[in-house]
Coordinates of N, CA and C in Angstrom, one line a residue:
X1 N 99.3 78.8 124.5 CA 99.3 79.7 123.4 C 100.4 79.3 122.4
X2 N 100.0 79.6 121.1 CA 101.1 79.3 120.1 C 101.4 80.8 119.2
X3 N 102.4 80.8 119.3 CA 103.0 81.4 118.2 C 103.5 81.2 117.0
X4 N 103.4 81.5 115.7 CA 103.8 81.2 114.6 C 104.4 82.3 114.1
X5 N 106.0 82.0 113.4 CA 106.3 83.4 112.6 C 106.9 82.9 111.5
X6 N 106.6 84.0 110.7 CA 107.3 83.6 108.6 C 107.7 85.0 108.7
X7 N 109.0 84.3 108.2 CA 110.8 85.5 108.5 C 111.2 85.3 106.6
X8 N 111.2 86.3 106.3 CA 111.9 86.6 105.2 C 112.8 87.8 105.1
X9 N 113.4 87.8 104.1 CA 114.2 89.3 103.8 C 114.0 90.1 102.4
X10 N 113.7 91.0 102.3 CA 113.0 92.2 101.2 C 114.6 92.7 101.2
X11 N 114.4 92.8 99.5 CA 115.3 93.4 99.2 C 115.2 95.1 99.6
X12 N 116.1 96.1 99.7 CA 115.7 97.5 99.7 C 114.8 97.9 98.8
X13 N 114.5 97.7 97.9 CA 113.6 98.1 96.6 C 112.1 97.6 97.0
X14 N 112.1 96.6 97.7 CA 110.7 96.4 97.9 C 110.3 96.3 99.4
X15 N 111.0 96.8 100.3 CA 110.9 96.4 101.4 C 109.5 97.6 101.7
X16 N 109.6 98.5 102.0 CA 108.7 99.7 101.9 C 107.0 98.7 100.8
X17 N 107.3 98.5 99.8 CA 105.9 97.8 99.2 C 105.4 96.8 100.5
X18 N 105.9 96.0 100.8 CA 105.9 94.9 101.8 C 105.4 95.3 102.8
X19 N 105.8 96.2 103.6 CA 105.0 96.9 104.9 C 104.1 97.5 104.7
X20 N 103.8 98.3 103.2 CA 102.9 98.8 103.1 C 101.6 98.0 102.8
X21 N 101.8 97.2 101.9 CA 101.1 95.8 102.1 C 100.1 95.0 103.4
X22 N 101.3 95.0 104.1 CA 100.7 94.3 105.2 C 100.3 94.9 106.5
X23 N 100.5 96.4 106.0 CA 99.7 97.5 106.8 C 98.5 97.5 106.3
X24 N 98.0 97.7 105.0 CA 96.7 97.3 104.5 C 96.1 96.1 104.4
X25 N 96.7 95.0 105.2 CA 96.1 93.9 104.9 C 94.3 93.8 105.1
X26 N 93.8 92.7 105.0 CA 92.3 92.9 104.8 C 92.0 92.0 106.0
X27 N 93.0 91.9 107.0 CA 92.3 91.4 109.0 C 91.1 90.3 108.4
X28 N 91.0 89.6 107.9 CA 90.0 88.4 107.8 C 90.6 87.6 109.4
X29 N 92.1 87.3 108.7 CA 92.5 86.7 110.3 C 91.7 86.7 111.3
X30 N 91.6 87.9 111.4 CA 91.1 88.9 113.0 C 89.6 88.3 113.0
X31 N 89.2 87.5 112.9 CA 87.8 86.9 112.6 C 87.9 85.5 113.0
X32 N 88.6 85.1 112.9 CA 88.6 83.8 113.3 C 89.0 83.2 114.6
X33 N 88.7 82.0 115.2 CA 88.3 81.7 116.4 C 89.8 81.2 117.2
X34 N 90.0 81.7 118.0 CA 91.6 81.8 118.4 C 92.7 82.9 118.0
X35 N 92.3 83.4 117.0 CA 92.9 84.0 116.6 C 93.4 85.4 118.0
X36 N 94.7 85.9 118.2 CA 94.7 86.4 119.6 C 95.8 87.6 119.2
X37 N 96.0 87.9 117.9 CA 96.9 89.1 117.2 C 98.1 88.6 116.1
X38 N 98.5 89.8 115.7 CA 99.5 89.7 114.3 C 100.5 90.7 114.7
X39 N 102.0 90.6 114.7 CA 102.6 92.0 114.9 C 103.3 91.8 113.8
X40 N 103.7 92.7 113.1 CA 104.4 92.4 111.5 C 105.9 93.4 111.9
X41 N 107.0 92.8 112.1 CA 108.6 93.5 112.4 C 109.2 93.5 111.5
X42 N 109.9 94.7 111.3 CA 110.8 94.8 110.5 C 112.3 95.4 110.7
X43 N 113.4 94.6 110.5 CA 115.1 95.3 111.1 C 115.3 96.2 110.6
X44 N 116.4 96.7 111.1 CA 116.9 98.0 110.5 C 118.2 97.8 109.4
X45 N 118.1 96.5 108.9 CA 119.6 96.6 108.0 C 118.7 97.1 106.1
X46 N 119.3 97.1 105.8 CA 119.5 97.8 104.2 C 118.6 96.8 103.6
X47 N 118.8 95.7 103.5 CA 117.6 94.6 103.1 C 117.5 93.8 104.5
X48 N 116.1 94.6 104.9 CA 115.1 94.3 106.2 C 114.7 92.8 105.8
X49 N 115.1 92.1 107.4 CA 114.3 91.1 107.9 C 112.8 91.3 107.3
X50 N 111.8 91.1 107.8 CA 110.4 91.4 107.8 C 109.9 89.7 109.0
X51 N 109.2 89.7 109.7 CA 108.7 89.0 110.3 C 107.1 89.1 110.7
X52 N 106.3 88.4 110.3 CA 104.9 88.3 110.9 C 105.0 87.2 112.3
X53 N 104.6 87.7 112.9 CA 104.3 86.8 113.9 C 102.6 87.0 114.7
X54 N 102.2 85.6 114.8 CA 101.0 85.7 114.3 C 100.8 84.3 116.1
X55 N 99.9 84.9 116.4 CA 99.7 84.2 118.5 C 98.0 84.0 118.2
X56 N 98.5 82.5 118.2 CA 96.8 81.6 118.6 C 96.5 81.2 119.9
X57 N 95.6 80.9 120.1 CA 94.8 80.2 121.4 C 95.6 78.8 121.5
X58 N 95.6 78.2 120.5 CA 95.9 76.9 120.6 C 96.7 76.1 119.2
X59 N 96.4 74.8 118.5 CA 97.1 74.5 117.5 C 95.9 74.5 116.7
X60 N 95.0 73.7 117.2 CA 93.7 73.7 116.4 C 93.2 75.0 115.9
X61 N 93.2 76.5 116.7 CA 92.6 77.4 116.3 C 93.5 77.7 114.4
X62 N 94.5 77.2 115.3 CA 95.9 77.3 113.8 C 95.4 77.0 113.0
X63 N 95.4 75.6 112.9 CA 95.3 74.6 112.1 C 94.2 74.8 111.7
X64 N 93.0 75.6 111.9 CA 91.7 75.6 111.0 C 91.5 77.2 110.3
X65 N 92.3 77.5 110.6 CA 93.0 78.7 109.9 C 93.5 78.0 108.6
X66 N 94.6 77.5 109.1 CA 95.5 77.4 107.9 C 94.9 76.2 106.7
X67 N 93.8 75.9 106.9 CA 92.7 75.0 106.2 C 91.8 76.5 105.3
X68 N 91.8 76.7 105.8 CA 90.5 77.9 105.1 C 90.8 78.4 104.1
X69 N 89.9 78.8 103.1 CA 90.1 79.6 101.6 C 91.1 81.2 102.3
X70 N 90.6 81.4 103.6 CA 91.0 82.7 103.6 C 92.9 83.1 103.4
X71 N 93.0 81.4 104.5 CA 94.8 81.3 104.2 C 95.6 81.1 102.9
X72 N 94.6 80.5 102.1 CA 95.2 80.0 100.9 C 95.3 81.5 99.7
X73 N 94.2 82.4 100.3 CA 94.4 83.1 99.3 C 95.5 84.6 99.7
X74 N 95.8 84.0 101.4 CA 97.1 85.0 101.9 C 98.3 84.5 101.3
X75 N 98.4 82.9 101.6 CA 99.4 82.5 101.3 C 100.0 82.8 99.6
X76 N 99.0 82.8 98.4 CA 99.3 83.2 97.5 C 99.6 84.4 97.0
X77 N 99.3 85.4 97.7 CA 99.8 86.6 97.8 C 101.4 86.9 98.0
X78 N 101.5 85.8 99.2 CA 103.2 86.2 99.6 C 104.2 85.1 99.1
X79 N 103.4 84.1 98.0 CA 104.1 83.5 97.6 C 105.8 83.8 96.5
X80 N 105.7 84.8 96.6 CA 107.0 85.4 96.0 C 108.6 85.0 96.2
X81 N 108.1 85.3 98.0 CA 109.1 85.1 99.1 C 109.6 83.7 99.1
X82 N 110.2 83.2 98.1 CA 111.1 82.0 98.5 C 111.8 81.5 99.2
X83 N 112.3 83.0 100.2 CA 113.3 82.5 100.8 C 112.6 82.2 102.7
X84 N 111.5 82.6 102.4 CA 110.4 82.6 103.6 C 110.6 81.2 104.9
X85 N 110.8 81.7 105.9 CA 110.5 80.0 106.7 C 109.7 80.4 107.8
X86 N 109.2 79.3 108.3 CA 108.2 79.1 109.1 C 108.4 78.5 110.3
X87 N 108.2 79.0 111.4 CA 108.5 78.0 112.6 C 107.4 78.4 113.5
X88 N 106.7 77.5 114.5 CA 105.6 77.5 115.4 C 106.5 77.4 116.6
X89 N 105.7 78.1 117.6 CA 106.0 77.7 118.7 C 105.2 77.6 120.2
X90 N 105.7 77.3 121.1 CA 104.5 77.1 121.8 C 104.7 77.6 123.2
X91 N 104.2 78.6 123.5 CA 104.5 79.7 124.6 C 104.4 78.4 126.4
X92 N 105.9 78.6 127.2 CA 105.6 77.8 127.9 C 106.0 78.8 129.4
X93 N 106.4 80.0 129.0 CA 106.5 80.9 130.3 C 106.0 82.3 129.9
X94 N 105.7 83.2 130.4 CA 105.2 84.7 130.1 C 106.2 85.5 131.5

């Protein structure tokens, strides 16, 4: 299994739009093949972490995700977040 998470930090002023956001998201994800859940975290300091963390089947299921119109037009959405990073990982004990 793989895991992938994109960590940013919301200022106070927008942290609330941001959750709210991605409480409404439109689950296309949730459609695709490997796809295995999304949990979206957020800290408790004054300007919140925010974390998606997002668990595939595998890298390929990933990787043909992150090819699709569907990603490109998520990824445009949260392109705001400049300070955003990305790291995969790859589940080796439960």
């Amino acid at each position: 299994m793989i895991v992938a998470i994109t960590r940013f930090r919301a200022s106070p002023e927008e942290a609330d739009g941001w959750v709210q956001r991605l409480q409404e998201r439109s689950r296309r994800v949730d459609g695709y093949a490997g796809f295995l859940g999304l949990e979206v975290l957020r800290s408790f300091e004054r300007s919140p972490e925010i974390l998606l963390v997002t668990r595939w089947k595998d890298r390929d299921a990933m990787r043909a995700y992150f090819q699709s119109e569907d990603f490109q037009r998520a990824k445009g959405a949260s392109a705001s977040q400049e300070d955003a990073t990305f790291t995969m990982y790859e589940v080796v004990a439960t």
